[in-house]
PDB file of C-alpha atoms and ligand atoms in Angstrom:
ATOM      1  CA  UNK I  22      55.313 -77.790 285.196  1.00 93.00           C
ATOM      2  CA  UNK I  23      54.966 -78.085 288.879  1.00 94.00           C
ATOM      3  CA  UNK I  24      58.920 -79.689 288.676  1.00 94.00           C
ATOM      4  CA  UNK I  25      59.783 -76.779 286.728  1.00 94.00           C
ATOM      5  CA  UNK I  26      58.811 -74.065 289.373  1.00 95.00           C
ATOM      6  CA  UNK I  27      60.237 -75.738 292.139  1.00 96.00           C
ATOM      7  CA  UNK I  28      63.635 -75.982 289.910  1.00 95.00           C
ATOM      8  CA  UNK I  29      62.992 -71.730 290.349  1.00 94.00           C
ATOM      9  CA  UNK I  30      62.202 -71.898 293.640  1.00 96.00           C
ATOM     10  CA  UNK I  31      65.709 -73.266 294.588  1.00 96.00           C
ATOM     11  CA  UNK I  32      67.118 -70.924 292.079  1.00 95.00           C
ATOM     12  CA  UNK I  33      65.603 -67.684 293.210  1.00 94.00           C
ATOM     13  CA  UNK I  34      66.049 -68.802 297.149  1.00 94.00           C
ATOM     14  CA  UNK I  35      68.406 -65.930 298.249  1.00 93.00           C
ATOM     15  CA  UNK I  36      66.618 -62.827 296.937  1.00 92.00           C
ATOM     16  CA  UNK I  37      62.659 -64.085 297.447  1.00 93.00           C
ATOM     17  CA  UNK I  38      63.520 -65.694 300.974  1.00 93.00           C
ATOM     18  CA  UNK I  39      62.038 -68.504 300.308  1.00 94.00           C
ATOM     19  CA  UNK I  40      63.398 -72.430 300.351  1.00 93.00           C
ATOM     20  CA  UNK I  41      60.581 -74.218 298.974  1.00 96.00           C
ATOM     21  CA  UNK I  42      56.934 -73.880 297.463  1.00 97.00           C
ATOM     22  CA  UNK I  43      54.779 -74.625 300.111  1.00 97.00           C
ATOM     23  CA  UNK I  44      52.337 -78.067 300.014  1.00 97.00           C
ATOM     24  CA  UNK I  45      49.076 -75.863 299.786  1.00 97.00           C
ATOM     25  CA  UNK I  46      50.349 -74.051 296.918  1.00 97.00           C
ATOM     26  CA  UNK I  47      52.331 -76.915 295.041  1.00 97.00           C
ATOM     27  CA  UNK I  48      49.096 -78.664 295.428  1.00 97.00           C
ATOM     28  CA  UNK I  49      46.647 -75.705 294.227  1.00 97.00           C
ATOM     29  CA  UNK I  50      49.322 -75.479 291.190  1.00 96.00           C
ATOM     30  CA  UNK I  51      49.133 -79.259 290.756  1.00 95.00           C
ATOM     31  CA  UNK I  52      45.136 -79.251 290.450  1.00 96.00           C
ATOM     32  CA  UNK I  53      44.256 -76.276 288.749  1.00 97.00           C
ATOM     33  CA  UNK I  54      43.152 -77.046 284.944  1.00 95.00           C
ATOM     34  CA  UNK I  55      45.181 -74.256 283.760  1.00 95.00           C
ATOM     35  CA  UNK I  56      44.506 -75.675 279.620  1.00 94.00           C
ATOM     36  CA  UNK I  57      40.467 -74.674 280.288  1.00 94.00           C
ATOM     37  CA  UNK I  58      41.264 -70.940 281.235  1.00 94.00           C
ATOM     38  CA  UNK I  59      43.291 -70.145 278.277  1.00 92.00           C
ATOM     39  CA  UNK I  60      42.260 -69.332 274.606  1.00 92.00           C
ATOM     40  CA  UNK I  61      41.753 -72.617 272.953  1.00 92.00           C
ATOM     41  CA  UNK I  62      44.701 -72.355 270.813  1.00 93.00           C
ATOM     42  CA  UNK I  63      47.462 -71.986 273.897  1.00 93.00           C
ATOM     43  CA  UNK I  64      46.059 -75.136 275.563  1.00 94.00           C
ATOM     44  CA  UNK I  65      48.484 -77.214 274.482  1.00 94.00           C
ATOM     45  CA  UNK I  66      50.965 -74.730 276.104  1.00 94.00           C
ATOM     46  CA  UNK I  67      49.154 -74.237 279.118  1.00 94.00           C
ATOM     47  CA  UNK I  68      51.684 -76.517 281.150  1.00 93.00           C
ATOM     48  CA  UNK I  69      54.511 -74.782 280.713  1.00 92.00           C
ATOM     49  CA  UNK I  70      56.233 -72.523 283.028  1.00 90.00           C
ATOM     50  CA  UNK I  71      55.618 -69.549 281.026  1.00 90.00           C
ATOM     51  CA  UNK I  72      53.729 -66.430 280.009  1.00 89.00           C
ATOM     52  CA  UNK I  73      50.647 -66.903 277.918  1.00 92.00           C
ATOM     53  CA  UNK I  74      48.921 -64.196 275.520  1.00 92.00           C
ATOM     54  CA  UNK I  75      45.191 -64.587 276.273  1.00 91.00           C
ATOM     55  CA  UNK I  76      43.376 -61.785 274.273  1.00 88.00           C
ATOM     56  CA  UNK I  77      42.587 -58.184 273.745  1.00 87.00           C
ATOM     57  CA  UNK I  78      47.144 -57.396 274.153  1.00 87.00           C
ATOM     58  CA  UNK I  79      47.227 -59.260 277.863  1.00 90.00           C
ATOM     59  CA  UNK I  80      49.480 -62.104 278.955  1.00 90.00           C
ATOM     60  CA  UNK I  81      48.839 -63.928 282.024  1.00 89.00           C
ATOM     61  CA  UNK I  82      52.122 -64.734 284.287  1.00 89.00           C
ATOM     62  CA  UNK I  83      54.312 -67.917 283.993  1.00 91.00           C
ATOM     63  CA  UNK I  84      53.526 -70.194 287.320  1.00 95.00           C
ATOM     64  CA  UNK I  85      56.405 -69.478 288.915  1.00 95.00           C
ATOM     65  CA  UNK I  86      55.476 -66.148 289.473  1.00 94.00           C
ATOM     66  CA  UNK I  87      51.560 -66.915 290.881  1.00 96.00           C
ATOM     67  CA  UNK I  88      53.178 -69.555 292.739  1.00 97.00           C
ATOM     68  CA  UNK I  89      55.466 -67.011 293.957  1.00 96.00           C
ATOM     69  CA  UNK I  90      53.172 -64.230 294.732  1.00 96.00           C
ATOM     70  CA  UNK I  91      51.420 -66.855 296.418  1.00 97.00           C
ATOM     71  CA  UNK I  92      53.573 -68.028 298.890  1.00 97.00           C
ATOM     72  CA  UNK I  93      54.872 -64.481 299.755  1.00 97.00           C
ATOM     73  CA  UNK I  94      51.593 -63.835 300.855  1.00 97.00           C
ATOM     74  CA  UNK I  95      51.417 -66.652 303.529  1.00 96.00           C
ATOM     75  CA  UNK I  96      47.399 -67.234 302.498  1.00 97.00           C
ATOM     76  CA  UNK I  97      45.822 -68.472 305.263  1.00 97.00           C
ATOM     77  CA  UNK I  98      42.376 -70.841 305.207  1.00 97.00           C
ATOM     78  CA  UNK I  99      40.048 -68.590 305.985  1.00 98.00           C
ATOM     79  CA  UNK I 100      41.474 -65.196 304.726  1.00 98.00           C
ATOM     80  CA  UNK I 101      39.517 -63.329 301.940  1.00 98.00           C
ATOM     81  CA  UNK I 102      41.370 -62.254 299.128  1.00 98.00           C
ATOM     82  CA  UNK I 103      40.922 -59.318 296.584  1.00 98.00           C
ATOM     83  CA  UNK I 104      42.610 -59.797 293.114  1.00 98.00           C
ATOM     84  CA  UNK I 105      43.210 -56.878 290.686  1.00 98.00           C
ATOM     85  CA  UNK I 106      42.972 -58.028 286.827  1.00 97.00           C
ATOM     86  CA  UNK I 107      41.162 -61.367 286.624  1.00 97.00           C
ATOM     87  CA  UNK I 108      42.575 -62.480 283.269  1.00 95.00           C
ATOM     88  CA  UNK I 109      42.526 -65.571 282.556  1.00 95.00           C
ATOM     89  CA  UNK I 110      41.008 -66.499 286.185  1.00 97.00           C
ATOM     90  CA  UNK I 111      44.222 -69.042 286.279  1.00 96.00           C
ATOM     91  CA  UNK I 112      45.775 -66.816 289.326  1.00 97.00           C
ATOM     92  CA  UNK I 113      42.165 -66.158 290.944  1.00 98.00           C
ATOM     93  CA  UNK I 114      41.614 -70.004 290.926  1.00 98.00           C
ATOM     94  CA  UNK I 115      45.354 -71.208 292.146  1.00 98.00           C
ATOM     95  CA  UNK I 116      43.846 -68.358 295.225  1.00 98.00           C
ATOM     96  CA  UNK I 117      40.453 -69.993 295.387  1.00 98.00           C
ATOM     97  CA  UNK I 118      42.044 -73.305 296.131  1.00 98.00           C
ATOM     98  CA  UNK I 119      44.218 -72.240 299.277  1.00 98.00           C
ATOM     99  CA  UNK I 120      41.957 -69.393 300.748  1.00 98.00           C
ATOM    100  CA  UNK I 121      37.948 -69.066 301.770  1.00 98.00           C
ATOM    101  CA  UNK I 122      36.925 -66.564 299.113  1.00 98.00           C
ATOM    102  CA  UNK I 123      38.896 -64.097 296.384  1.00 98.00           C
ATOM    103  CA  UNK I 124      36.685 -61.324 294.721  1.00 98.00           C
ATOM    104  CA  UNK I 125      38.503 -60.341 291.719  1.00 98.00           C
ATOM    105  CA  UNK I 126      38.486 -57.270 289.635  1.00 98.00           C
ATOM    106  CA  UNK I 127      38.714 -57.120 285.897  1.00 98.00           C
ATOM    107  CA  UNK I 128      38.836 -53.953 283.416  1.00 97.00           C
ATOM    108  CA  UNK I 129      38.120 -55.337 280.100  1.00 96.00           C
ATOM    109  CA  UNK I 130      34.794 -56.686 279.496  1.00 97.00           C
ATOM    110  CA  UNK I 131      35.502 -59.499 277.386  1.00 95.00           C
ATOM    111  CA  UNK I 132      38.030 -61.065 279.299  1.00 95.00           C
ATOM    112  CA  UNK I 133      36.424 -60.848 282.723  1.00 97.00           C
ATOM    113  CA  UNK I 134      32.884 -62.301 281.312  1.00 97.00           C
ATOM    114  CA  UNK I 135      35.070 -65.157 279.738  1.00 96.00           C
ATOM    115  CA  UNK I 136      36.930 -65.759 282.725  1.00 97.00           C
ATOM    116  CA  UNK I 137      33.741 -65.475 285.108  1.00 98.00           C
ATOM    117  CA  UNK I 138      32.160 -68.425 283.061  1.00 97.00           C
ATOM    118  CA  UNK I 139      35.238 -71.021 282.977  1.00 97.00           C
ATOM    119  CA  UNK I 140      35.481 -70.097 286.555  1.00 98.00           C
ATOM    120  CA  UNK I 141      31.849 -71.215 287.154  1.00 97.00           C
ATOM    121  CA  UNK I 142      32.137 -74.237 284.788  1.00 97.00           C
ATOM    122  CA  UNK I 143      35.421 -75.768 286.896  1.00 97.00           C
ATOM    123  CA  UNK I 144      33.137 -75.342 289.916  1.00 97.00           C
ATOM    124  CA  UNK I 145      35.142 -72.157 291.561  1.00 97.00           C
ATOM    125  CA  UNK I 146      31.339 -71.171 294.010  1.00 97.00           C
ATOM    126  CA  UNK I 147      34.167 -69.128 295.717  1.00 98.00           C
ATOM    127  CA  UNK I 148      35.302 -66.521 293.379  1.00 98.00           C
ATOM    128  CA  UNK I 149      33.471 -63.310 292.516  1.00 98.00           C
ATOM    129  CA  UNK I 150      34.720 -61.636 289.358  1.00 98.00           C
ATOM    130  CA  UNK I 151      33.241 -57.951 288.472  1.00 98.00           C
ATOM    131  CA  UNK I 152      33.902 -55.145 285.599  1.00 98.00           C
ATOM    132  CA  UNK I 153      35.838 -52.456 286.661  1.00 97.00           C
ATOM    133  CA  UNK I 154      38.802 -50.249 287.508  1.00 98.00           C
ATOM    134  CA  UNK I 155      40.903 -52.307 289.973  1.00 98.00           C
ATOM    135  CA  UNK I 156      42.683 -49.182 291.400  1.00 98.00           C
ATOM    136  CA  UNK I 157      39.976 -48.206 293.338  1.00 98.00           C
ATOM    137  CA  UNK I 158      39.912 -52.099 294.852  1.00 98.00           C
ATOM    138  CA  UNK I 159      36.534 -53.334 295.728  1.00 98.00           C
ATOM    139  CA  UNK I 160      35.277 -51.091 298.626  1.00 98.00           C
ATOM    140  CA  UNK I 161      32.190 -52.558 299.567  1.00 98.00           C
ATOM    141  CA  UNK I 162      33.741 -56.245 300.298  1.00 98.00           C
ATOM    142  CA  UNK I 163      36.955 -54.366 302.176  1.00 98.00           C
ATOM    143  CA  UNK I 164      38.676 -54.889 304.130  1.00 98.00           C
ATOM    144  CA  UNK I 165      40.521 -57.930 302.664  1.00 98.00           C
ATOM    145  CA  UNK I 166      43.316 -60.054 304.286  1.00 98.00           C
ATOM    146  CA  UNK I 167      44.872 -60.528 301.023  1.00 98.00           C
ATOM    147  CA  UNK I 168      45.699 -58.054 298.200  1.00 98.00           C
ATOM    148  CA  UNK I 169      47.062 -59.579 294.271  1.00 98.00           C
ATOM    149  CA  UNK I 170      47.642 -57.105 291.730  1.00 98.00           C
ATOM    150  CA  UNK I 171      48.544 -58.755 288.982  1.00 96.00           C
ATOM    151  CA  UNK I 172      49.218 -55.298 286.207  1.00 96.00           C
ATOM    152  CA  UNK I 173      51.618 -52.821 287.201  1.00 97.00           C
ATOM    153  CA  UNK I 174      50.721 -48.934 288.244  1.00 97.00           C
ATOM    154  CA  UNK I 175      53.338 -46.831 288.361  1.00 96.00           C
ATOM    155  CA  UNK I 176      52.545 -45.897 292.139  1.00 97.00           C
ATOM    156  CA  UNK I 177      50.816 -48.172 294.631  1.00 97.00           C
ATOM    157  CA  UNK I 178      47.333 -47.288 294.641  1.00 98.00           C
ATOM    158  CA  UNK I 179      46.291 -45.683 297.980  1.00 97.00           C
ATOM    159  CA  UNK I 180      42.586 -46.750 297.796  1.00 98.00           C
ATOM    160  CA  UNK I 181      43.957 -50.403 297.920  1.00 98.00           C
ATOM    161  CA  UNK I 182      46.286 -49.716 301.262  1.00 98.00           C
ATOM    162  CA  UNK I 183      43.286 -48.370 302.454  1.00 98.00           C
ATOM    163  CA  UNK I 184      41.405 -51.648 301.825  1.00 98.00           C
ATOM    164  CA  UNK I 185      44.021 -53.713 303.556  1.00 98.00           C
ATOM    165  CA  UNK I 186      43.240 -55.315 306.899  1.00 97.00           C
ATOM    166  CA  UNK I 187      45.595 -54.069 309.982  1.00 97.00           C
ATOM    167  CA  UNK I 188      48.058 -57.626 309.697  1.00 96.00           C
ATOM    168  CA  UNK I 189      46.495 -57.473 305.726  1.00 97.00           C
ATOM    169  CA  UNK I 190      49.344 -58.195 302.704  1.00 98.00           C
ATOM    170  CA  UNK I 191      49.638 -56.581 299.800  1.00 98.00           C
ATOM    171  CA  UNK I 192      51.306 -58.151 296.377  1.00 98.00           C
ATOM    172  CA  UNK I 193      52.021 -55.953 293.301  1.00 98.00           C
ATOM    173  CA  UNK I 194      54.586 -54.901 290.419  1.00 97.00           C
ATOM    174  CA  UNK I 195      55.462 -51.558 290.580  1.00 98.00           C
ATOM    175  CA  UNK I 196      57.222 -49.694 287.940  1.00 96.00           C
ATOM    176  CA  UNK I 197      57.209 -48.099 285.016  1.00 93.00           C
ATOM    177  CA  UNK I 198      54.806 -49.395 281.566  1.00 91.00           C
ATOM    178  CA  UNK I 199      56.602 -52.202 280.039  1.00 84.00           C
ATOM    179  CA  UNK I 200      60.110 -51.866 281.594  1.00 90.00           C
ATOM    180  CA  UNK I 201      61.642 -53.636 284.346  1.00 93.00           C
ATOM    181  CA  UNK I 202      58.998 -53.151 287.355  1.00 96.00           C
ATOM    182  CA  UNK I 203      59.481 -54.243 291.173  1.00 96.00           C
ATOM    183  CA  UNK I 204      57.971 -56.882 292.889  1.00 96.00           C
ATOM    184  CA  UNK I 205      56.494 -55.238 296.270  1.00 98.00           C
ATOM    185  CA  UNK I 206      55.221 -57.302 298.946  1.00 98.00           C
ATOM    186  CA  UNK I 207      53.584 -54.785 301.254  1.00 98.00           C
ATOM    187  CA  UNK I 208      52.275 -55.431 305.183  1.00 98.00           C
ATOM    188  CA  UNK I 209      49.960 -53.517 307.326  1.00 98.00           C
ATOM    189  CA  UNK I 210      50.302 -54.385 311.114  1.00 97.00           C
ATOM    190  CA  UNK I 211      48.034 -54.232 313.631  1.00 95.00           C
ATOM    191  CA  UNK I 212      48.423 -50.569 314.064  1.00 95.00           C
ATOM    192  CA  UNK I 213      48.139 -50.109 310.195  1.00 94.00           C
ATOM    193  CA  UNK I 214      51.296 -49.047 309.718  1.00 96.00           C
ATOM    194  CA  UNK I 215      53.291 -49.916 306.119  1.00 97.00           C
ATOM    195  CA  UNK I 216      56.569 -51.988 305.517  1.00 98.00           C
ATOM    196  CA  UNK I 217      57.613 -52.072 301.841  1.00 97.00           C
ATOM    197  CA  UNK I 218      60.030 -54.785 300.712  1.00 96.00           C
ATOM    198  CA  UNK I 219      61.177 -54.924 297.211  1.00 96.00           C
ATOM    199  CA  UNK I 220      61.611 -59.017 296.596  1.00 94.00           C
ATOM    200  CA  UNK I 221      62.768 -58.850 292.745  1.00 91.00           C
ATOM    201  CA  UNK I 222      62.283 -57.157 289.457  1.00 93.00           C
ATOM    202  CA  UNK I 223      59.416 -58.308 287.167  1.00 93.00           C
ATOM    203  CA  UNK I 224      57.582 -57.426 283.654  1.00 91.00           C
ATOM    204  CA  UNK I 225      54.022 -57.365 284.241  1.00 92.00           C
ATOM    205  CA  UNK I 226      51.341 -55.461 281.414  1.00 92.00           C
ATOM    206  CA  UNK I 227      50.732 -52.116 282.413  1.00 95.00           C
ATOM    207  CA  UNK I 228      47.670 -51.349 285.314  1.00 96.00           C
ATOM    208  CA  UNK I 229      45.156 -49.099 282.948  1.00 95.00           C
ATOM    209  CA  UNK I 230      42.796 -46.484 283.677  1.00 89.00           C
ATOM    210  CA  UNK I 231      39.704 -46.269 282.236  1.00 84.00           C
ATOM    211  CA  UNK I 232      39.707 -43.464 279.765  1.00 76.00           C
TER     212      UNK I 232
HETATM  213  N1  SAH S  22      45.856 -62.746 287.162  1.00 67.05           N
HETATM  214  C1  SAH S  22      45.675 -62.865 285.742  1.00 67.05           C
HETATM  215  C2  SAH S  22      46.760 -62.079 285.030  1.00 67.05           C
HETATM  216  C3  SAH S  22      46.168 -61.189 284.018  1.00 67.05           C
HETATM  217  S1  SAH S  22      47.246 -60.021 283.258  1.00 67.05           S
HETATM  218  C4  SAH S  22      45.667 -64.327 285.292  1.00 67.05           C
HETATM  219  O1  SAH S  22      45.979 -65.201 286.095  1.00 67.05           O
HETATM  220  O2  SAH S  22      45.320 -64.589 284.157  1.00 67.05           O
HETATM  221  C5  SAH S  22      46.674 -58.525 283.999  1.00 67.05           C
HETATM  222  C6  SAH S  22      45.214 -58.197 283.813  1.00 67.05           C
HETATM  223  O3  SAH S  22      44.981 -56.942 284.457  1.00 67.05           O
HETATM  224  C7  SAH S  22      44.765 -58.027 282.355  1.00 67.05           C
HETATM  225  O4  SAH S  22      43.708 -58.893 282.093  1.00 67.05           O
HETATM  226  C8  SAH S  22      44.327 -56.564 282.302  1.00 67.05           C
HETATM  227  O5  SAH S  22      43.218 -56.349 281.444  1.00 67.05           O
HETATM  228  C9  SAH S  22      43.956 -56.278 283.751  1.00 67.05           C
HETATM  229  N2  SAH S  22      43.939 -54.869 284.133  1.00 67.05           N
HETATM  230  C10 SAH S  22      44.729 -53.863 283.689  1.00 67.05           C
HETATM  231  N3  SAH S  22      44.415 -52.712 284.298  1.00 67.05           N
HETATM  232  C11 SAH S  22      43.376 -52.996 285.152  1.00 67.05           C
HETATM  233  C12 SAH S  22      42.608 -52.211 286.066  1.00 67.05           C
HETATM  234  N4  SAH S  22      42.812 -50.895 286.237  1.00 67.05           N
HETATM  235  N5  SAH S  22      41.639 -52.846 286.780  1.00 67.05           N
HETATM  236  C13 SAH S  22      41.398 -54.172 286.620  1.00 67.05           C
HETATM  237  N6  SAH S  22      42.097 -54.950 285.770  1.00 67.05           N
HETATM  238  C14 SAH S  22      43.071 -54.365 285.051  1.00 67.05           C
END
């Protein structure tokens, strides 16, 4: 698997900017049990470089794309991370093992209780999952040095900007519900003011609101 995504790193090299996954990330991808977070039945996919359906209509992203997401976000050691739709936990635990701490936000029930527990049973003491609507980001723990969204709104959410550290990144899909969306990597600098680049379209589920 790990082969595979650097066989799309080299492929993808001119439109994501980037030559090579880096060691921290090739080694959080390398170490990760990604067959425990998964429905039972997809284990024996679970190290493949693709898409996975795990429950309740939601897919969790191939490993290119965490890896990806990863990188673009140039995680630092010590920075504390905020991820929007825990899934699986596969993403939230690649994060775990290349930053201090990632609080992660989860809307359905189900999957975010599951996720908690295999996250807690691999021996993750640095990830906090919680129920709830990930467009309003996690205000009490902001800001955060690190934003993942990992569903697509159709507008980036202001209350997560807001929660964004001055020199704080933000990762997310943006684009319309299942259509092509695009892959925004957004940066705050030290006078909090926004660049927007678009690195390259994506299909992510759709980010829901509570009803
Ligand atoms: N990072 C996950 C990917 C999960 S897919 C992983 O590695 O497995 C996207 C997830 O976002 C789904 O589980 C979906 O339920 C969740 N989601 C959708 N809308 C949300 C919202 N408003 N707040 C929090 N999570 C949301």
């Amino acid at each position: 698997m790990v082969a595979e995504v650097d066989a799309m790193y080299a492929e993808t090299r001119s439109e994501t900017g980037l030559r090579a996954m880096s060691p921290a990330v090739r080694n959080a991808l390398g170490k990760v049990e990604r067959h425990r977070l998964v429905p039972a039945r997809e284990a024996s996919r679970a190290y493949r470089n693709h898409p996975l359906p795990i429950g309740d209509g939601q897919t969790i992203s191939q490993p290119y794309i965490v890896a990806l997401s990863t990188d673009l976000l140039n995680p630092k050691p010590q920075d504390v991370v905020l991820e929007v739709g825990t899934g699986s936990g596969y993403q939230a635990a690649v994060l775990a093992e290349v930053v201090s701490k990632v609080y992660s936000i989860e809307l359905i029930e189900s999957l975010g209780l599951t996720a908690q527990k295999r996250l807690a049973e691999l021996g993750y003491g640095n990830i906090e999952v919680r129920i709830g609507d990930g467009y309003a980001g996690w205000p009490e723990e902001a800001p955060f040095d690190i934003i993942v969204v990992t569903a697509a709104p159709e507008h980036v959410p202001q209350p997560l900007i807001d929660q964004l550290r001055p020199g704080g990144r933000l990762i997310l899909p943006v684009g319309p519900r299942f259509s092509v969306q695009q892959l925004q990597l957004i940066e705050k600098d030290a006078a909090g003011e926004i660049t927007i680049r678009n690195v390259s379209p994506v299909m992510f589920v759709p980010l829901r609101r509570p009803s």
